[in-house]
PDB file of C-alpha atoms in Angstrom:
ATOM      1  CA  MET A   1     155.091 -56.503 152.222  1.00  0.00           C
ATOM      2  CA  SER A   2     156.386 -56.318 148.704  1.00  0.00           C
ATOM      3  CA  ALA A   3     154.537 -54.578 145.889  1.00  0.00           C
ATOM      4  CA  SER A   4     153.133 -57.979 144.868  1.00  0.00           C
ATOM      5  CA  GLY A   5     151.548 -58.408 148.295  1.00  0.00           C
ATOM      6  CA  ALA A   6     153.843 -61.267 149.281  1.00  0.00           C
ATOM      7  CA  CYS A   7     155.557 -61.124 152.642  1.00  0.00           C
ATOM      8  CA  GLU A   8     159.188 -60.071 152.688  1.00  0.00           C
ATOM      9  CA  LEU A   9     160.749 -62.652 154.950  1.00  0.00           C
ATOM     10  CA  CYS A  10     163.762 -62.123 157.125  1.00  0.00           C
ATOM     11  CA  ALA A  11     165.526 -64.789 159.139  1.00  0.00           C
ATOM     12  CA  VAL A  12     167.527 -65.095 162.320  1.00  0.00           C
ATOM     13  CA  THR A  13     169.384 -68.094 163.697  1.00  0.00           C
ATOM     14  CA  LEU A  14     169.478 -68.570 167.461  1.00  0.00           C
ATOM     15  CA  THR A  15     171.601 -70.757 169.679  1.00  0.00           C
ATOM     16  CA  SER A  16     169.641 -72.783 172.233  1.00  0.00           C
ATOM     17  CA  PRO A  17     169.830 -75.774 174.579  1.00  0.00           C
ATOM     18  CA  VAL A  18     168.309 -77.940 171.798  1.00  0.00           C
ATOM     19  CA  GLY A  19     170.620 -76.714 169.035  1.00  0.00           C
ATOM     20  CA  GLU A  20     170.341 -73.923 166.498  1.00  0.00           C
ATOM     21  CA  ILE A  21     166.870 -72.582 165.783  1.00  0.00           C
ATOM     22  CA  LEU A  22     166.102 -70.767 162.523  1.00  0.00           C
ATOM     23  CA  LEU A  23     163.239 -68.255 162.720  1.00  0.00           C
ATOM     24  CA  ARG A  24     161.666 -66.804 159.590  1.00  0.00           C
ATOM     25  CA  GLY A  25     159.049 -64.116 159.522  1.00  0.00           C
ATOM     26  CA  CYS A  26     157.786 -60.829 158.205  1.00  0.00           C
ATOM     27  CA  GLU A  27     156.611 -57.607 159.798  1.00  0.00           C
ATOM     28  CA  LYS A  28     153.247 -59.266 160.512  1.00  0.00           C
ATOM     29  CA  GLY A  29     154.584 -62.294 162.385  1.00  0.00           C
ATOM     30  CA  VAL A  30     156.520 -65.519 162.530  1.00  0.00           C
ATOM     31  CA  HIS A  31     156.228 -67.857 159.552  1.00  0.00           C
ATOM     32  CA  THR A  32     158.426 -70.776 160.588  1.00  0.00           C
ATOM     33  CA  ILE A  33     160.592 -72.109 163.376  1.00  0.00           C
ATOM     34  CA  ASP A  34     163.089 -74.796 162.358  1.00  0.00           C
ATOM     35  CA  ILE A  35     165.085 -76.657 164.985  1.00  0.00           C
ATOM     36  CA  LYS A  36     168.323 -77.648 163.273  1.00  0.00           C
ATOM     37  CA  LEU A  37     169.525 -81.170 163.997  1.00  0.00           C
ATOM     38  CA  ASN A  38     173.151 -81.976 164.825  1.00  0.00           C
ATOM     39  CA  THR A  39     174.089 -78.427 165.795  1.00  0.00           C
ATOM     40  CA  ASP A  40     175.840 -77.251 168.932  1.00  0.00           C
ATOM     41  CA  LYS A  41     173.689 -76.882 172.014  1.00  0.00           C
ATOM     42  CA  GLU A  42     174.224 -73.853 174.255  1.00  0.00           C
ATOM     43  CA  GLU A  43     172.698 -72.859 177.586  1.00  0.00           C
ATOM     44  CA  SER A  44     171.755 -69.344 176.496  1.00  0.00           C
ATOM     45  CA  VAL A  45     169.463 -68.324 173.674  1.00  0.00           C
ATOM     46  CA  HIS A  46     170.815 -65.551 171.482  1.00  0.00           C
ATOM     47  CA  PRO A  47     171.156 -64.693 167.794  1.00  0.00           C
ATOM     48  CA  VAL A  48     174.212 -66.224 166.111  1.00  0.00           C
ATOM     49  CA  VAL A  49     174.668 -63.017 164.127  1.00  0.00           C
ATOM     50  CA  LEU A  50     173.082 -59.764 165.218  1.00  0.00           C
ATOM     51  CA  SER A  51     170.955 -58.470 162.394  1.00  0.00           C
ATOM     52  CA  GLU A  52     167.982 -56.225 161.905  1.00  0.00           C
ATOM     53  CA  MET A  53     164.695 -58.035 162.389  1.00  0.00           C
ATOM     54  CA  SER A  54     161.042 -57.150 162.514  1.00  0.00           C
ATOM     55  CA  SER A  55     159.454 -56.377 165.865  1.00  0.00           C
ATOM     56  CA  GLU A  56     157.495 -59.643 165.629  1.00  0.00           C
ATOM     57  CA  LEU A  57     160.657 -61.701 165.098  1.00  0.00           C
ATOM     58  CA  GLN A  58     162.233 -59.866 168.033  1.00  0.00           C
ATOM     59  CA  ARG A  59     159.154 -60.725 170.113  1.00  0.00           C
ATOM     60  CA  CYS A  60     159.662 -64.377 169.137  1.00  0.00           C
ATOM     61  CA  VAL A  61     163.349 -64.221 170.144  1.00  0.00           C
ATOM     62  CA  ASP A  62     162.332 -62.723 173.508  1.00  0.00           C
ATOM     63  CA  TRP A  63     159.638 -65.386 173.962  1.00  0.00           C
ATOM     64  CA  LEU A  64     162.086 -68.214 173.187  1.00  0.00           C
ATOM     65  CA  GLN A  65     164.700 -66.759 175.552  1.00  0.00           C
ATOM     66  CA  CYS A  66     162.116 -66.754 178.354  1.00  0.00           C
ATOM     67  CA  TYR A  67     160.906 -70.248 177.437  1.00  0.00           C
ATOM     68  CA  PHE A  68     164.387 -71.723 177.677  1.00  0.00           C
ATOM     69  CA  MET A  69     165.210 -69.867 180.922  1.00  0.00           C
ATOM     70  CA  ASN A  70     161.913 -70.671 182.671  1.00  0.00           C
ATOM     71  CA  PRO A  71     158.999 -72.102 180.647  1.00  0.00           C
ATOM     72  CA  GLU A  72     156.452 -70.954 183.231  1.00  0.00           C
ATOM     73  CA  SER A  73     157.447 -67.319 182.538  1.00  0.00           C
ATOM     74  CA  ILE A  74     155.998 -67.331 179.020  1.00  0.00           C
ATOM     75  CA  SER A  75     152.459 -67.054 180.372  1.00  0.00           C
ATOM     76  CA  ALA A  76     153.259 -63.438 181.285  1.00  0.00           C
ATOM     77  CA  LEU A  77     154.438 -62.611 177.752  1.00  0.00           C
ATOM     78  CA  PRO A  78     152.411 -61.775 174.677  1.00  0.00           C
ATOM     79  CA  LEU A  79     152.482 -64.625 172.205  1.00  0.00           C
ATOM     80  CA  PRO A  80     154.441 -63.842 169.039  1.00  0.00           C
ATOM     81  CA  ALA A  81     152.118 -63.180 166.115  1.00  0.00           C
ATOM     82  CA  LEU A  82     151.946 -66.178 163.765  1.00  0.00           C
ATOM     83  CA  HIS A  83     151.747 -65.351 160.080  1.00  0.00           C
ATOM     84  CA  HIS A  84     152.312 -68.697 158.350  1.00  0.00           C
ATOM     85  CA  PRO A  85     149.478 -69.291 155.831  1.00  0.00           C
ATOM     86  CA  LEU A  86     148.438 -72.509 157.628  1.00  0.00           C
ATOM     87  CA  MET A  87     147.955 -70.592 160.878  1.00  0.00           C
ATOM     88  CA  GLN A  88     145.856 -67.971 159.043  1.00  0.00           C
ATOM     89  CA  SER A  89     143.432 -70.562 157.685  1.00  0.00           C
ATOM     90  CA  ASP A  90     140.345 -72.264 159.101  1.00  0.00           C
ATOM     91  CA  SER A  91     141.519 -75.705 157.969  1.00  0.00           C
ATOM     92  CA  PHE A  92     141.340 -78.836 160.094  1.00  0.00           C
ATOM     93  CA  LYS A  93     145.114 -78.705 160.612  1.00  0.00           C
ATOM     94  CA  ALA A  94     144.930 -75.082 161.749  1.00  0.00           C
ATOM     95  CA  GLN A  95     142.105 -75.977 164.131  1.00  0.00           C
ATOM     96  CA  VAL A  96     144.216 -78.774 165.634  1.00  0.00           C
ATOM     97  CA  LEU A  97     147.270 -76.523 166.053  1.00  0.00           C
ATOM     98  CA  LYS A  98     145.278 -73.616 167.501  1.00  0.00           C
ATOM     99  CA  THR A  99     143.531 -75.933 169.981  1.00  0.00           C
ATOM    100  CA  LEU A 100     146.862 -77.364 171.082  1.00  0.00           C
ATOM    101  CA  LEU A 101     148.290 -73.865 171.535  1.00  0.00           C
ATOM    102  CA  LYS A 102     145.296 -72.667 173.548  1.00  0.00           C
ATOM    103  CA  GLU A 103     144.490 -75.740 175.638  1.00  0.00           C
ATOM    104  CA  VAL A 104     147.746 -77.560 176.478  1.00  0.00           C
ATOM    105  CA  GLY A 105     149.954 -75.413 178.687  1.00  0.00           C
ATOM    106  CA  VAL A 106     153.509 -75.710 179.953  1.00  0.00           C
ATOM    107  CA  GLY A 107     154.163 -78.951 181.825  1.00  0.00           C
ATOM    108  CA  LYS A 108     150.983 -80.590 180.485  1.00  0.00           C
ATOM    109  CA  THR A 109     150.668 -83.287 177.863  1.00  0.00           C
ATOM    110  CA  VAL A 110     147.844 -84.672 175.769  1.00  0.00           C
ATOM    111  CA  SER A 111     147.521 -87.771 173.600  1.00  0.00           C
ATOM    112  CA  TYR A 112     146.755 -87.645 169.889  1.00  0.00           C
ATOM    113  CA  LYS A 113     143.394 -89.243 170.747  1.00  0.00           C
ATOM    114  CA  GLN A 114     142.624 -86.656 173.445  1.00  0.00           C
ATOM    115  CA  LEU A 115     143.509 -83.825 171.068  1.00  0.00           C
ATOM    116  CA  ALA A 116     141.205 -85.318 168.415  1.00  0.00           C
ATOM    117  CA  GLU A 117     138.436 -85.421 171.038  1.00  0.00           C
ATOM    118  CA  MET A 118     139.174 -81.809 172.048  1.00  0.00           C
ATOM    119  CA  ILE A 119     138.461 -80.631 168.499  1.00  0.00           C
ATOM    120  CA  GLY A 120     135.270 -82.688 168.393  1.00  0.00           C
ATOM    121  CA  ASN A 121     136.464 -85.410 166.048  1.00  0.00           C
ATOM    122  CA  PRO A 122     137.523 -88.460 168.117  1.00  0.00           C
ATOM    123  CA  ASN A 123     138.135 -90.566 164.997  1.00  0.00           C
ATOM    124  CA  ALA A 124     140.707 -88.126 163.578  1.00  0.00           C
ATOM    125  CA  VAL A 125     143.723 -89.447 165.506  1.00  0.00           C
ATOM    126  CA  ARG A 126     145.869 -89.969 162.391  1.00  0.00           C
ATOM    127  CA  ALA A 127     144.857 -86.595 160.980  1.00  0.00           C
ATOM    128  CA  VAL A 128     145.923 -84.986 164.267  1.00  0.00           C
ATOM    129  CA  GLY A 129     149.295 -86.703 163.874  1.00  0.00           C
ATOM    130  CA  SER A 130     149.549 -85.332 160.351  1.00  0.00           C
ATOM    131  CA  ALA A 131     148.829 -81.815 161.646  1.00  0.00           C
ATOM    132  CA  MET A 132     151.642 -82.196 164.194  1.00  0.00           C
ATOM    133  CA  LYS A 133     154.077 -83.142 161.416  1.00  0.00           C
ATOM    134  CA  GLN A 134     153.140 -80.003 159.492  1.00  0.00           C
ATOM    135  CA  ASN A 135     153.366 -77.599 162.445  1.00  0.00           C
ATOM    136  CA  PRO A 136     155.299 -74.613 161.042  1.00  0.00           C
ATOM    137  CA  VAL A 137     156.047 -73.110 164.461  1.00  0.00           C
ATOM    138  CA  PRO A 138     157.102 -75.807 166.933  1.00  0.00           C
ATOM    139  CA  LEU A 139     157.880 -74.621 170.460  1.00  0.00           C
ATOM    140  CA  ILE A 140     155.224 -71.889 170.170  1.00  0.00           C
ATOM    141  CA  VAL A 141     152.597 -74.412 169.056  1.00  0.00           C
ATOM    142  CA  PRO A 142     153.796 -77.151 171.405  1.00  0.00           C
ATOM    143  CA  CYS A 143     153.571 -80.332 169.339  1.00  0.00           C
ATOM    144  CA  HIS A 144     156.199 -81.802 171.685  1.00  0.00           C
ATOM    145  CA  ARG A 145     153.423 -82.023 174.317  1.00  0.00           C
ATOM    146  CA  VAL A 146     151.462 -84.553 172.256  1.00  0.00           C
ATOM    147  CA  LEU A 147     152.109 -88.170 173.270  1.00  0.00           C
ATOM    148  CA  LEU A 148     150.957 -91.621 172.273  1.00  0.00           C
ATOM    149  CA  SER A 149     147.955 -92.999 174.194  1.00  0.00           C
ATOM    150  CA  SER A 150     150.381 -95.399 175.891  1.00  0.00           C
ATOM    151  CA  GLY A 151     152.182 -92.408 177.408  1.00  0.00           C
ATOM    152  CA  HIS A 152     155.298 -92.946 175.290  1.00  0.00           C
ATOM    153  CA  THR A 153     156.657 -89.844 173.616  1.00  0.00           C
ATOM    154  CA  GLY A 154     156.307 -91.035 170.031  1.00  0.00           C
ATOM    155  CA  SER A 155     158.447 -89.508 167.331  1.00  0.00           C
ATOM    156  CA  TYR A 156     159.415 -85.870 166.950  1.00  0.00           C
ATOM    157  CA  MET A 157     160.722 -84.263 163.798  1.00  0.00           C
ATOM    158  CA  GLY A 158     160.201 -87.493 161.888  1.00  0.00           C
ATOM    159  CA  GLY A 159     161.923 -89.521 164.610  1.00  0.00           C
ATOM    160  CA  LYS A 160     165.157 -87.553 164.235  1.00  0.00           C
ATOM    161  CA  GLY A 161     164.409 -85.204 167.131  1.00  0.00           C
ATOM    162  CA  ASP A 162     163.139 -87.640 169.753  1.00  0.00           C
ATOM    163  CA  ASP A 163     165.894 -86.557 172.169  1.00  0.00           C
ATOM    164  CA  ILE A 164     164.775 -82.942 171.700  1.00  0.00           C
ATOM    165  CA  LYS A 165     161.164 -83.859 172.563  1.00  0.00           C
ATOM    166  CA  VAL A 166     162.298 -85.616 175.739  1.00  0.00           C
ATOM    167  CA  TRP A 167     164.510 -82.641 176.660  1.00  0.00           C
ATOM    168  CA  LEU A 168     161.634 -80.162 176.139  1.00  0.00           C
ATOM    169  CA  LEU A 169     159.191 -82.222 178.227  1.00  0.00           C
ATOM    170  CA  THR A 170     161.759 -82.653 181.011  1.00  0.00           C
ATOM    171  CA  HIS A 171     162.592 -78.937 180.910  1.00  0.00           C
ATOM    172  CA  GLU A 172     158.909 -78.036 181.303  1.00  0.00           C
ATOM    173  CA  LYS A 173     158.332 -80.563 184.110  1.00  0.00           C
ATOM    174  CA  LYS A 174     161.301 -79.170 186.081  1.00  0.00           C
ATOM    175  CA  SER A 175     159.962 -75.647 185.664  1.00  0.00           C
ATOM    176  CA  SER A 176     156.393 -76.474 186.664  1.00  0.00           C
ATOM    177  CA  GLY A 177     157.427 -78.664 189.564  1.00  0.00           C
ATOM    178  CA  ALA A 178     155.338 -81.499 188.140  1.00  0.00           C
TER     179      ALA A 178
END
């Protein structure tokens, strides 16, 4: 933390099977995960440039490496600490994201309507969708596991990452044997 109390963020870019992933965080946890569109996809997950990072960012790198090798293996790992202000709040959006993280595991999916029901507000389907769009830490908070009631995948990353959503769901299904 700086003298002003604000987090001092550091960043690391990783290669991955879905393209480059930019992680930002501080010593207290991960702030954001950004999947970069139109970047090279690689089988392994590793930093593009080796640099010093906080232990929490390193934990996130380790978690992502395990996720991309075998999604089922992440259940044995501690979850990276999340330090984005949204994830620290008690807001409706935070409640939606925390419920998704806790209740919808690898290889499982849920509809926007089901997720709204899970948080006790079945009429909040659109608000749940809005929370998904504002998820600061995709992959860890698995917004890719939220589908339309019809079973169709819906859009991901504003419709620009639909192929990534399909890849992630397929990757998890293969791992879980579903």
